[in-house]
Coordinates of C-alpha atoms in Angstrom, one line a residue:
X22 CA 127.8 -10.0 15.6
X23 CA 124.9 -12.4 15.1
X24 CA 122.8 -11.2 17.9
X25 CA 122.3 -7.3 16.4
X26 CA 121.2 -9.0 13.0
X27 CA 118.7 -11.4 15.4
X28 CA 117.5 -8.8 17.3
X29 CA 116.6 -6.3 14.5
X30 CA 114.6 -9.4 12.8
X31 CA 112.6 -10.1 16.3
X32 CA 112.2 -5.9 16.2
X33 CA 110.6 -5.9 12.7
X34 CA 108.5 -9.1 13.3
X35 CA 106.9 -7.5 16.7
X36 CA 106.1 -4.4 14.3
X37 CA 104.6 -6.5 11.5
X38 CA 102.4 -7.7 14.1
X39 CA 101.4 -5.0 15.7
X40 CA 100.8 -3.3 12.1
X41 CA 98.5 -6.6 11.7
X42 CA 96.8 -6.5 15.1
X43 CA 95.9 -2.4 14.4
X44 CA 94.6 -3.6 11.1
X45 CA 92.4 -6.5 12.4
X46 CA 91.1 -4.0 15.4
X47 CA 90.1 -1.2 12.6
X48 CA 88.6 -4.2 10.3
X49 CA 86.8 -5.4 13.6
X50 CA 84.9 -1.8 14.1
X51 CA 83.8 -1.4 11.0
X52 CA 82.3 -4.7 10.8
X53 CA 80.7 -4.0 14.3
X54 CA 79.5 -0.6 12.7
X55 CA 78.2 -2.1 9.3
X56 CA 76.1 -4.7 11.6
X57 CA 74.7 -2.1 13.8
X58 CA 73.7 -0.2 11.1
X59 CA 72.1 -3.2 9.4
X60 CA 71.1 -3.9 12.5
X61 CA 69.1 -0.4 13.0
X62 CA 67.9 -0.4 9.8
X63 CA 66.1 -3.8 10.4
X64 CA 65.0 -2.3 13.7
X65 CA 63.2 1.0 11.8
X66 CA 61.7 -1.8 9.0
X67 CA 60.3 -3.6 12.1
X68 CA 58.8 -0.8 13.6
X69 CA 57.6 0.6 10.1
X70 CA 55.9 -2.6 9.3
X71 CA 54.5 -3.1 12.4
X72 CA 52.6 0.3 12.4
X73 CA 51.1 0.2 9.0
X74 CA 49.8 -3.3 10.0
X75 CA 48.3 -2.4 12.7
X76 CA 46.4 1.0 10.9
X77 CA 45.2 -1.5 8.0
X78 CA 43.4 -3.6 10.7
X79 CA 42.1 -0.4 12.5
X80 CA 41.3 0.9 9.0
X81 CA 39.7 -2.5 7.8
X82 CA 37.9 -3.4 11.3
X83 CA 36.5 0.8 11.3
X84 CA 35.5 0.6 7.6
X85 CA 33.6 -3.0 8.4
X86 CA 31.5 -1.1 11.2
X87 CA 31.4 3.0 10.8
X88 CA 31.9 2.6 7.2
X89 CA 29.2 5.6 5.8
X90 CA 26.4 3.4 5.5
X91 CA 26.7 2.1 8.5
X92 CA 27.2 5.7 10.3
X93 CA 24.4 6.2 7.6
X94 CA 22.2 3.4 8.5
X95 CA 23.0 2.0 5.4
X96 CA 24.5 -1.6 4.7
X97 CA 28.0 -1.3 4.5
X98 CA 29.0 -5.4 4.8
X99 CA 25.5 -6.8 2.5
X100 CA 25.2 -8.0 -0.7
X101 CA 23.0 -10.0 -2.6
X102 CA 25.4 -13.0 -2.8
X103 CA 27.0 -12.9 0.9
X104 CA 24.6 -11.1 3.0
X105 CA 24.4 -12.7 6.9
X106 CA 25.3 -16.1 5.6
X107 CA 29.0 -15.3 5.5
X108 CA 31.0 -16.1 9.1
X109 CA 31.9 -13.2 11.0
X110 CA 36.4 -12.6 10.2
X111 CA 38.5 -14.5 12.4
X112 CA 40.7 -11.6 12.2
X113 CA 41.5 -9.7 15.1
X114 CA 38.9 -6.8 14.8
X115 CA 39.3 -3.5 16.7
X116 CA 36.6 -2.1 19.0
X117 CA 34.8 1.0 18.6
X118 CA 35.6 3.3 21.5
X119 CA 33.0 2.8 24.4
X120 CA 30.8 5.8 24.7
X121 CA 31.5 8.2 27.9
X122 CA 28.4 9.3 29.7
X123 CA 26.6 9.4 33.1
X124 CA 24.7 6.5 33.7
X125 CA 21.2 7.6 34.7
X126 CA 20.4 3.6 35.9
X127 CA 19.6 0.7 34.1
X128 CA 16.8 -0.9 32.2
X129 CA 15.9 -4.3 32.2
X130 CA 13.2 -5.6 29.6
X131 CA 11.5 -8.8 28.9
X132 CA 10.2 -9.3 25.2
X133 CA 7.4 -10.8 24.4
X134 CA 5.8 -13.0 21.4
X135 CA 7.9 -15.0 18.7
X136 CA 11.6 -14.2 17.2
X137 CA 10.6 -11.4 14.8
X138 CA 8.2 -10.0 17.1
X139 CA 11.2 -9.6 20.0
X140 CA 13.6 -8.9 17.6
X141 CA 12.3 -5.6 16.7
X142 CA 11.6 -5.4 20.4
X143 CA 15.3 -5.4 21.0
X144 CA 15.9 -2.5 18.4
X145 CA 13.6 -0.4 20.4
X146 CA 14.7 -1.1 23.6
X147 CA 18.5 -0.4 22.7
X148 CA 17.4 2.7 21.0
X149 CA 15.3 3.6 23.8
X150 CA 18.1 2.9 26.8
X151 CA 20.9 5.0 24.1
X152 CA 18.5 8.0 24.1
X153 CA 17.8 8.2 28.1
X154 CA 21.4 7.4 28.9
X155 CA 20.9 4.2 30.6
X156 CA 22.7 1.3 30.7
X157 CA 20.5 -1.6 29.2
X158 CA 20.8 -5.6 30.7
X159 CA 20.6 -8.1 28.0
X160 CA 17.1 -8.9 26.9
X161 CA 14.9 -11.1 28.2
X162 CA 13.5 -13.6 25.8
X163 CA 9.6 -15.2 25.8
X164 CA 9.1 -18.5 27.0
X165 CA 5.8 -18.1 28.2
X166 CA 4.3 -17.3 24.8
X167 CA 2.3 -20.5 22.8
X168 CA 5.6 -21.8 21.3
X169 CA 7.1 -22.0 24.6
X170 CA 10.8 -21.6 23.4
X171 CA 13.7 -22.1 26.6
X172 CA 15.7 -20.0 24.2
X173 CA 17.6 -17.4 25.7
X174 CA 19.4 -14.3 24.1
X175 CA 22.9 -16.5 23.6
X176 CA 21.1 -19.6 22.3
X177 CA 19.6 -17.1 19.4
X178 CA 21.7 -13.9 19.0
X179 CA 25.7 -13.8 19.3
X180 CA 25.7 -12.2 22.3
X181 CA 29.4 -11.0 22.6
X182 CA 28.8 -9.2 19.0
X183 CA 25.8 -7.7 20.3
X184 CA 27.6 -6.0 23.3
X185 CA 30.9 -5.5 21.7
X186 CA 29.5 -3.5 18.5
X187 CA 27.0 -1.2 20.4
X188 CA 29.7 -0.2 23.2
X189 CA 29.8 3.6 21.2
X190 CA 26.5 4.0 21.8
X191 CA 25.0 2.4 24.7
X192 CA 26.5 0.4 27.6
X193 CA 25.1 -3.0 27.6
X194 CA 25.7 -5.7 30.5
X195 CA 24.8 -9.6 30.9
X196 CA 23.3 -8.9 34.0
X197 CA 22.8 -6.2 36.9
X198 CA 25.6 -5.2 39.4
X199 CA 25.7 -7.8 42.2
X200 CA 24.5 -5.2 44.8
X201 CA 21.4 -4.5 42.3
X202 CA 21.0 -8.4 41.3
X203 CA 20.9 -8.9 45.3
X204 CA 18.1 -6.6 45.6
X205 CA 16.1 -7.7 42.4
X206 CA 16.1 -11.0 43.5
X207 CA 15.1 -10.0 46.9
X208 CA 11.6 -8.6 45.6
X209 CA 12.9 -4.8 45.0
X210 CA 12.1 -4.1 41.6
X211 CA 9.8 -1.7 39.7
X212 CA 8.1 -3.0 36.8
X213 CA 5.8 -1.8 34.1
X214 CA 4.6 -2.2 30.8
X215 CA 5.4 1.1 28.4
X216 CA 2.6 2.5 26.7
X217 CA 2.2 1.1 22.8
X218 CA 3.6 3.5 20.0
X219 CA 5.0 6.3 22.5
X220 CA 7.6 8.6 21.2
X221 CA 10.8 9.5 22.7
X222 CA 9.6 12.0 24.6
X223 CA 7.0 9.5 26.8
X224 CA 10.2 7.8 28.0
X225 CA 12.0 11.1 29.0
X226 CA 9.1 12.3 30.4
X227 CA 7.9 9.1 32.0
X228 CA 10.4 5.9 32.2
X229 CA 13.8 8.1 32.8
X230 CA 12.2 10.2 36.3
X231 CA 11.1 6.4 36.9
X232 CA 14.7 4.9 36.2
X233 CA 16.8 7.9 38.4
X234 CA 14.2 7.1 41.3
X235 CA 14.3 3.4 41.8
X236 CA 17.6 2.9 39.8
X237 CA 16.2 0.1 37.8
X238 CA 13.2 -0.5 35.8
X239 CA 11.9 -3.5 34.6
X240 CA 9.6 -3.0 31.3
X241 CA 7.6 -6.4 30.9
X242 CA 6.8 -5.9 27.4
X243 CA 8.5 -4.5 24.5
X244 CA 6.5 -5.3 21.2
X245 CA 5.1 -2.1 19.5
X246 CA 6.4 0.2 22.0
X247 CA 8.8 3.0 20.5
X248 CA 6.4 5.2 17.4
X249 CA 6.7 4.0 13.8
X250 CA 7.0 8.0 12.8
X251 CA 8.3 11.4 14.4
X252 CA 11.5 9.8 15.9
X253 CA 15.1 11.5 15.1
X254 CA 16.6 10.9 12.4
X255 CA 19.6 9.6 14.7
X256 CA 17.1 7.1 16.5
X257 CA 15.7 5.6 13.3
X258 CA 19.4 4.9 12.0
X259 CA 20.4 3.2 15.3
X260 CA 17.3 1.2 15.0
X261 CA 18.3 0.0 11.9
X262 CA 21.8 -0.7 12.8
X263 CA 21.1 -2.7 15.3
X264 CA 18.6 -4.9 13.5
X265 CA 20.8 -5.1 10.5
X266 CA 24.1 -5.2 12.1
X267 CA 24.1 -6.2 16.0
X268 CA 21.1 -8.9 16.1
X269 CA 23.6 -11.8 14.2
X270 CA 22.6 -14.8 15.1
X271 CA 24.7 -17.8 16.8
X272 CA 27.4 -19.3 14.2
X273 CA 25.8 -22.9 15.0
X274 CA 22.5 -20.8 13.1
X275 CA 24.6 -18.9 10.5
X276 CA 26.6 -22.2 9.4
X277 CA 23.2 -24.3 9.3
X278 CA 21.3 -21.4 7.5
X279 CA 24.4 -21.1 4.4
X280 CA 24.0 -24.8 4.3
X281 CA 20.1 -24.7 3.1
X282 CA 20.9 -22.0 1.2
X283 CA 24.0 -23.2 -0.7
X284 CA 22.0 -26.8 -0.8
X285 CA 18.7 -24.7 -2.9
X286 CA 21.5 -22.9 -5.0
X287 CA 23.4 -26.0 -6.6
X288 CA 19.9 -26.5 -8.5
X289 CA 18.8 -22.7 -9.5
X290 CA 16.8 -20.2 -8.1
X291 CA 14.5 -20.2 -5.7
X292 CA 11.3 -18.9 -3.9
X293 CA 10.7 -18.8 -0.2
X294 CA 6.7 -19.1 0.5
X295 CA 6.0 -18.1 4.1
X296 CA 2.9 -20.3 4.1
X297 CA 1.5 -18.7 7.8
X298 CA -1.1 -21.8 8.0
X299 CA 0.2 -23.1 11.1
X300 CA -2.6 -24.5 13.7
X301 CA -1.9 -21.3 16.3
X302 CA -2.5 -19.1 13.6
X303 CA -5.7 -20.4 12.1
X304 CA -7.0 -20.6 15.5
X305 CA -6.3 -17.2 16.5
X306 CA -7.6 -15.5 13.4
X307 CA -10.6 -17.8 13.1
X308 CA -9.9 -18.2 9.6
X309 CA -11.0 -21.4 9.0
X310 CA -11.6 -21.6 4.9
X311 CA -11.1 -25.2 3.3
X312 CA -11.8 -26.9 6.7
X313 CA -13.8 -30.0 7.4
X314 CA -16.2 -29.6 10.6
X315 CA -13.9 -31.5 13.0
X316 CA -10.8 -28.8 11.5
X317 CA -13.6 -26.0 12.8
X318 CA -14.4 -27.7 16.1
X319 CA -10.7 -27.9 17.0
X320 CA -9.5 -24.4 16.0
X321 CA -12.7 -23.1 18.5
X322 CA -11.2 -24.9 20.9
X323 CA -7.9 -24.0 21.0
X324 CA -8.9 -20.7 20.6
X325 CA -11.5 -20.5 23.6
X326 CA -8.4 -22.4 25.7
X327 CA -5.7 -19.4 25.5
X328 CA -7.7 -16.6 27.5
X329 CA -4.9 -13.9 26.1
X330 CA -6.7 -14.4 22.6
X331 CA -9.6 -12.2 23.1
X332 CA -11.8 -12.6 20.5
X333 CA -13.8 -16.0 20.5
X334 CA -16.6 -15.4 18.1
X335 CA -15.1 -15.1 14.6
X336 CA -17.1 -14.9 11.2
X337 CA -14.3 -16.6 9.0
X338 CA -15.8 -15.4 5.5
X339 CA -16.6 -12.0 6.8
X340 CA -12.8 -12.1 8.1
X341 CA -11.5 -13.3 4.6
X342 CA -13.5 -11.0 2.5
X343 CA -11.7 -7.9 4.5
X344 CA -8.2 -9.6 4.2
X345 CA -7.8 -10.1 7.4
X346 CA -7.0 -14.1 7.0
X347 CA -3.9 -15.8 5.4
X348 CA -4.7 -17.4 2.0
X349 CA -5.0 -21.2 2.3
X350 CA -2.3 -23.5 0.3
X351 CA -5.0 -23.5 -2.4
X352 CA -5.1 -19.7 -2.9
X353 CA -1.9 -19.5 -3.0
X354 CA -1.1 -22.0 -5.7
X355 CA -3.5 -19.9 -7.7
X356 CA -1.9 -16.6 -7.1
X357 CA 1.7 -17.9 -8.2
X358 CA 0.8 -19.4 -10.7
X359 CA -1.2 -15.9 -11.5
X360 CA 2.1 -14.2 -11.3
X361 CA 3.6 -16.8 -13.8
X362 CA 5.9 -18.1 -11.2
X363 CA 8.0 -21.2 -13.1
X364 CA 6.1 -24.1 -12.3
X365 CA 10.2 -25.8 -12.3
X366 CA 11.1 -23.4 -9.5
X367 CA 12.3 -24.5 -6.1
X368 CA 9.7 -23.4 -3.2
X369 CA 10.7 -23.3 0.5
X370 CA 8.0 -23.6 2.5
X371 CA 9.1 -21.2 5.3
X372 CA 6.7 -22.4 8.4
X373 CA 5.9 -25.3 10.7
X374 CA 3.5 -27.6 10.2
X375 CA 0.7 -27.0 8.0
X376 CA -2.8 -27.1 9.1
X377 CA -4.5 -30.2 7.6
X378 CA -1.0 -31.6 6.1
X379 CA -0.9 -33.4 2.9
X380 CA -4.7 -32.7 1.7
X381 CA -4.0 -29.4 2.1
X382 CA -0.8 -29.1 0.6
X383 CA -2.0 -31.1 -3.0
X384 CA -3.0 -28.2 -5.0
X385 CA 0.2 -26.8 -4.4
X386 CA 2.1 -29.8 -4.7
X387 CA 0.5 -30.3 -8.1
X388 CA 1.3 -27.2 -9.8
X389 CA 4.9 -26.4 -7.6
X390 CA 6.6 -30.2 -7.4
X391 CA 10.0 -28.9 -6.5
X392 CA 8.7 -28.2 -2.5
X393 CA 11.1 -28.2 0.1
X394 CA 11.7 -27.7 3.6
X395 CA 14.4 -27.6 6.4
X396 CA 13.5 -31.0 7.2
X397 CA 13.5 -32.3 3.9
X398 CA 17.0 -30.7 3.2
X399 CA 18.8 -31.7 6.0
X400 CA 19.2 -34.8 8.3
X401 CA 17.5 -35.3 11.0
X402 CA 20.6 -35.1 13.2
X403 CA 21.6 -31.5 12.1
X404 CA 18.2 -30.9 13.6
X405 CA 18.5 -32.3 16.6
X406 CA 19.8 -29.5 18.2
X407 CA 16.7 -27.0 17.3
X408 CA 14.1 -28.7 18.0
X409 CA 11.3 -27.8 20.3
X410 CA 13.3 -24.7 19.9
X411 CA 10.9 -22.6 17.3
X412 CA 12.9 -19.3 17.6
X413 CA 15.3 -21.3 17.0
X414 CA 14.2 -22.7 13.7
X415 CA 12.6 -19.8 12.9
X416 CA 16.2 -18.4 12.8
X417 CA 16.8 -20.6 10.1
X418 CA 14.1 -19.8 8.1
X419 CA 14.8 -15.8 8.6
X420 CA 18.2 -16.6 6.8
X421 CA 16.6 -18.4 4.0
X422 CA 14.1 -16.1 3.4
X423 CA 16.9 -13.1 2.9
X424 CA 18.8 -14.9 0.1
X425 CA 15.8 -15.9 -1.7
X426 CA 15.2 -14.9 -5.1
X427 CA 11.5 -14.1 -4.5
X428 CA 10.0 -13.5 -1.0
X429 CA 6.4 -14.2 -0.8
X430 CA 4.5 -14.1 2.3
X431 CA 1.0 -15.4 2.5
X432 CA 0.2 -13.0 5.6
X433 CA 1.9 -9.8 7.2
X434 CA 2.5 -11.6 10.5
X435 CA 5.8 -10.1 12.4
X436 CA 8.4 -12.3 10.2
X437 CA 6.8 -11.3 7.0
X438 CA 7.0 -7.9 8.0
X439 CA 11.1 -7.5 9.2
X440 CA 12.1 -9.7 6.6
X441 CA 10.4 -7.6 3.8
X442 CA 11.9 -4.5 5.8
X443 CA 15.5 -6.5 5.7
X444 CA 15.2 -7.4 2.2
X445 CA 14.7 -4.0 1.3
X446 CA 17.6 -3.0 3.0
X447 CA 19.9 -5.0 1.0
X448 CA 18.6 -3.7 -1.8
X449 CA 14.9 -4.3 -3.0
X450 CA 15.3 -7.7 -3.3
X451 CA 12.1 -9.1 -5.3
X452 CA 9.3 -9.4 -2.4
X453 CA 5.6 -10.1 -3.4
X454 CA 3.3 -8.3 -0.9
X455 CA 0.0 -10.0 -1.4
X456 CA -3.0 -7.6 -1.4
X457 CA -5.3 -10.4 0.2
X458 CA -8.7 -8.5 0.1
X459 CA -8.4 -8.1 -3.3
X460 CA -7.0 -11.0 -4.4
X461 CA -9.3 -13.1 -2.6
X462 CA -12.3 -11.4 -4.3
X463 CA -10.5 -12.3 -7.4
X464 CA -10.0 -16.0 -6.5
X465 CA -13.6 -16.1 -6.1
X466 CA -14.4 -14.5 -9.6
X467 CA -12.5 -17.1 -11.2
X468 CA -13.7 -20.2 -9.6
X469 CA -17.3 -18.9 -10.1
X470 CA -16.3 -18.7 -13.4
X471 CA -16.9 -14.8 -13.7
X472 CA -13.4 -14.7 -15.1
X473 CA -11.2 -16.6 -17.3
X474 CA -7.6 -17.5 -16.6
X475 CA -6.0 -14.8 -19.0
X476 CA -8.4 -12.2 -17.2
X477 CA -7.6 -13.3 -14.1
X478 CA -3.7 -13.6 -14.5
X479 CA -3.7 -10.1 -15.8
X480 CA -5.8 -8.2 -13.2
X481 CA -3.4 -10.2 -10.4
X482 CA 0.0 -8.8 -11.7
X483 CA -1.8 -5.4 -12.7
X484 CA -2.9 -4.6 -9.2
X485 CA 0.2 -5.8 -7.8
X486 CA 2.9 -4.1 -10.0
X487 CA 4.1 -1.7 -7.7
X488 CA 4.2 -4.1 -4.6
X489 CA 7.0 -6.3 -4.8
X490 CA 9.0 -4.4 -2.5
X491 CA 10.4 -1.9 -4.2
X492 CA 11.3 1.7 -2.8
X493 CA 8.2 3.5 -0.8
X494 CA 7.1 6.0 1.5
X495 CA 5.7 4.7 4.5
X496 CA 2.1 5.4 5.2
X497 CA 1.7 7.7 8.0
X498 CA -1.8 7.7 9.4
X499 CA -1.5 10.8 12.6
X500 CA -3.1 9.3 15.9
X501 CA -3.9 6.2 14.2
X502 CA -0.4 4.5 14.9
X503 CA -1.7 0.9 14.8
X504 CA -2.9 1.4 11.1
X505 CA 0.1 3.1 9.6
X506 CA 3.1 1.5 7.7
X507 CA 5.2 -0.6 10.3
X508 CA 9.0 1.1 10.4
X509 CA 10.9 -2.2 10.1
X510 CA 9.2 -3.5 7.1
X511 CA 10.1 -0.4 5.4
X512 CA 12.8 1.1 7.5
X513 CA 12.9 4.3 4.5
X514 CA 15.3 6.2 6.5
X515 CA 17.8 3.8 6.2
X516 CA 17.8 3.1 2.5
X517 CA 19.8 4.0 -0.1
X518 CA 17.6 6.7 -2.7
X519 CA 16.1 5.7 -5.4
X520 CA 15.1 7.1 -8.6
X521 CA 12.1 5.2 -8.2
X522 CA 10.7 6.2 -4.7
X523 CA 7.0 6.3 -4.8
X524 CA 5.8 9.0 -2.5
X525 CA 2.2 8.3 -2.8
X526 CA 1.7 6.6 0.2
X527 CA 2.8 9.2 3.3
X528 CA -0.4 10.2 4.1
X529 CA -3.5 9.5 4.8

C-alpha cells in the first residue's frame, strides 16, 4: 500500500524538476540573447565611434593643410601670436594623396649664397620641377659661399615635412635611384646653370627636352632664376606654399627660436633691427662710411681677395648718396629715433658681428639701452650646437624677426627682403622699409645743420608713411627684371585683399 503513495511522490518530484530544469534552460537563452544584444549594440558603438574619429582627424589634418588659404595661397595655420614658433601636432596627421603623373626625369639643383637667398631658391625649384612633371632630389645646400656653412637640407629644413606635405604636387626624393646615383657618381651627369628671371616657358622649352634626353639634370645655381611677374596664377600660389608652409625649419631651431622670442616678450614689445654691417658686407659694397683708414685698407682687401666679387674700385660716397649702401649704426640711431621709436623699447640686433664693434655701436647704445642679441639671451651652451653654422643662426634670427612687433631692416639684402614678404603674409605686420637715398640726404641736412630736429623728424615719417609694409602692388618694370619689385618680399598673389591696396606702383 505504501509503495503506490511512494512512487506517485518520486513521480511528482521528477516533474517539479523537470518543470525547474525547462525554466532555467528558457531563463538561460534569454540571458544569452539579452548579452548578445548588448553585446551587438557595443559592437555598432565601437564601430560608430571609431569612424567619426577617424573623419575628425582626416577632417582636422585636411583643414590644417588644404584649408582655403592654403589651396588659396593664403595662411591657413598663422597668426600674430603663434606663427612658426608653435611645434608641429604630435597627432597622427593624414597625408595628402600623392599626385599621379608620368615622370619626365628628375632634377637635381644646388643653391647657392646664404639661407634666404636658397630658400627662395628652393621655392622656385619645387615650383619649377611641379610644372615640367619631374621628380625633384632634395636640394643641395651652399657650402662653398663666404660663410662656408657644412649645413645640409636636414640640419636647416624638416626634411620629412618638406617631402611629406608636397607629395600632391610634386614627387620629391632624398636622393636619385641607385641605377641613376651609380651613374652620377661615375661622371654621367648634365649640368647647367638656368638663365636669370626666365619664365616657365624657358624651362619647357629649354630644361624639360634637356631632362627627357639625359634623364637627369643638374642646375648648379638657383638664385633669381624663375620671373618675379607673368607666372600662373597656380605657380605663384605653390611658391608661396612652399615658402610659408613646407620650408619649417628643424624643431632643435623652432624650440630655440620660441625661446628668444618668449624670453623678449616677458618684458614688452620689441623691435628687430637687421643691422646688415657685417665685415662681408661692407667689403663687398665698398661702403665704407664712419671708417678709420686701417677699417678702409682691410675692406679693399678682402674685397680684392674673393675674385667672384667683381667690382674692386668703389666710390663709397657716390655709392651712399644713390642708396646703394646700408646705413651705419649711427644713421640708424638717427632714423629711429626720427620715427619716435620708444627709446625703453627692446632692440634685437638681428646680424653677426658688427663692423668696428663697440665704437660703432655707441650712438645706438646711447639712445636704445635695451640692446640684445642671441648671444646675450641665451647661454653659451644652447649655442654650441649652431655655431660656425651661419644658416643655422641665421634661422634663428628669421624666426625672431617674424614675431617682432616692428621689423626694420637697414638694407634690402635677401633676408630683409623674404622676411618683409613673410611678414606681410601673416598679415602686414609693422615693417619699416627704409628709403636710404633719401634718408641719407636728410641725415646729412641735419648734421649740417640745414635742418632742425622737428623738421627733420617730420620729413622722415612723412616720406615714409606708406612704407611700413603694408598692402601693395609690386612694381613691374617689362624687360628690366632685375629692377622690378622682388615676388617674395611682396608675394601680392598670395595675400588676403585689402581695402587699402595701393596700386600705384605696377608700372613703370
Amino acid at each position: 500500500m505504501k509503495e503506490p503513495l511512494l512512487w506517485g511522490r518520486e513521480e511528482k518530484s521528477w516533474e517539479g524538476l523537470m518543470m525547474m530544469s525547462k525554466k532555467k534552460v528558457e531563463k538561460l537563452k534569454n540571458t544569452v540573447t539579452v548579452r548578445s544584444s548588448r553585446m551587438n549594440l557595443w559592437m555598432i558603438r565601437a564601430t560608430t565611434s571609431v569612424i567619426l574619429w577617424i573623419c575628425i582627424v582626416q577632417l582636422t589634418a585636411f583643414g590644417d593643410m588644404w584649408g582655403p588659404r592654403v589651396l588659396k595661397g593664403w595662411p591657413s595655420c598663422f597668426t600674430q601670436e603663434s606663427a612658426i614658433v608653435e611645434f608641429p601636432s604630435t597627432q597622427p596627421r593624414v597625408l595628402p594623396p600623392k599626385r599621379v603623373y608620368k615622370n619626365n626625369g628628375y632634377l637635381m639643383v644646388s643653391c647657392n649664397g646664404g639661407l634666404n637667398q636658397m630658400r627662395a631658391a628652393i621655392c622656385d625649384m619645387v615650383a619649377i620641377a611641379r610644372y615640367l612633371n619631374v621628380t625633384l632630389i632634395v636640394p643641395e645646400l651652399d657650402k662653398a659661399s663666404f660663410w662656408a656653412d657644412p649645413s645640409e637640407f636636414h640640419d636647416i629644413f624638416d626634411l620629412d615635412h618638406f617631402i611629406t606635405s608636397l607629395r600632391d604636387e610634386v614627387r620629391i626624393l632624398k636622393e636619385l635611384p641607385t641605377r641613376l646615383k651609380q651613374k652620377v657618381e661615375n661622371g654621367f651627369l648634365y649640368t647647367m646653370p638656368p638663365i636669370s628671371w626666365s619664365d616657365m616657358s624657358y624651362y619647357k622649352k629649354q630644361i624639360l627636352p634637356l631632362i627627357q634626353k639625359y634623364k637627369v639634370v643638374h642646375l648648379n645655381r638657383t638664385d633669381a632664376r624663375l620671373a618675379n611677374n607673368g607666372q600662373s596664377l597656380e605657380i605663384q600660389k605653390l611658391r608661396c606654399r612652399v615658402n610659408f608652409s613646407a620650408l619649417r625649419f628643424t624643431p632643435q631651431i623652432e624650440e630655440l627660436g620660441r625661446k628668444v622670442i618668449n624670453l623678449l616678450k616677458q618684458n614688452g614689445p620689441f623691435l628687430v633691427l637687421h643691422l646688415r654691417y657685417e665685415m662681408d658686407m661692407l667689403a663687398f659694397s665698398g661702403c665704407t662710411q664712419g671708417c678709420n683708414s686701417e677699417e678702409v685698407e682691410e675692406l679693399t682687401r678682402m674685397r680684392y681677395a674673393y675674385p667672384w666679387w667683381k667690382e674692386k674700385i668703389i666710390n663709397s660716397d657716390l655709392k651712399r648718396r644713390d642708396g646703394l649702401c646700408p646705413l651705419t649704426p649711427e644713421e640708424t640711431a638717427l632714423a629711429l629715433r626720427a620715427f619716435d621709436i620708444d627709446q625703453n623699447i627692446q632692440i634685437y640686433i638681428a646680424a653677426g658681428e658688427i663692423y668696428g664693434g663697440s665704437r660703432r655701436m655707441a650712438s645706438l647704445a646711447k639712445n636704445y639701452p635695451k640692446l640684445v642679441r642671441k648671444e646675450t639671451l641665451l647661454e653659451p651652451s644652447e649655442l654650441q650646437f649652431f655655431q660656425n653654422h651661419s644658416s643655422q643662426m641665421a634661422a634663428l634670427d628669421y624666426l625672431v624677426s617674424l614675431e617682432s612687433d616692428i621689423f626694420v631692416p637697414t638694407y634690402d639684402g635677401n633676408m630683409a627682403k623674404v622676411v618683409e614678404g613673410h611678414r606681410r603674409y601673416l598679415g602686414f605686420k609693422k615693417t619699416i622699409l627704409l628709403n636710404r637715398k633719401l634718408l641719407v640726404e636728410l641725415i646729412d641736412q641735419y648734421n649740417n645743420g640745414a635742418m632742425n630736429w622737428n623738421e627733420f623728424s617730420s620729413a622722415v615719417k612723412q616720406s615714409h608713411a606708406d612704407r611700413m609694409g603694408g598692402a601693395t602692388k609690386r612694381l613691374v618694370i617689362p624687360d628690366r627684371p632685375k629692377e622690378e619689385d622682388y615676388f617674395y618680399a611682396n608675394p601680392e598673389e598670395c595675400l588676403e585683399p585689402s581695402e587699402h591696396d595701393d596700386t600705384s606702383r605696377s608700372t613703370a
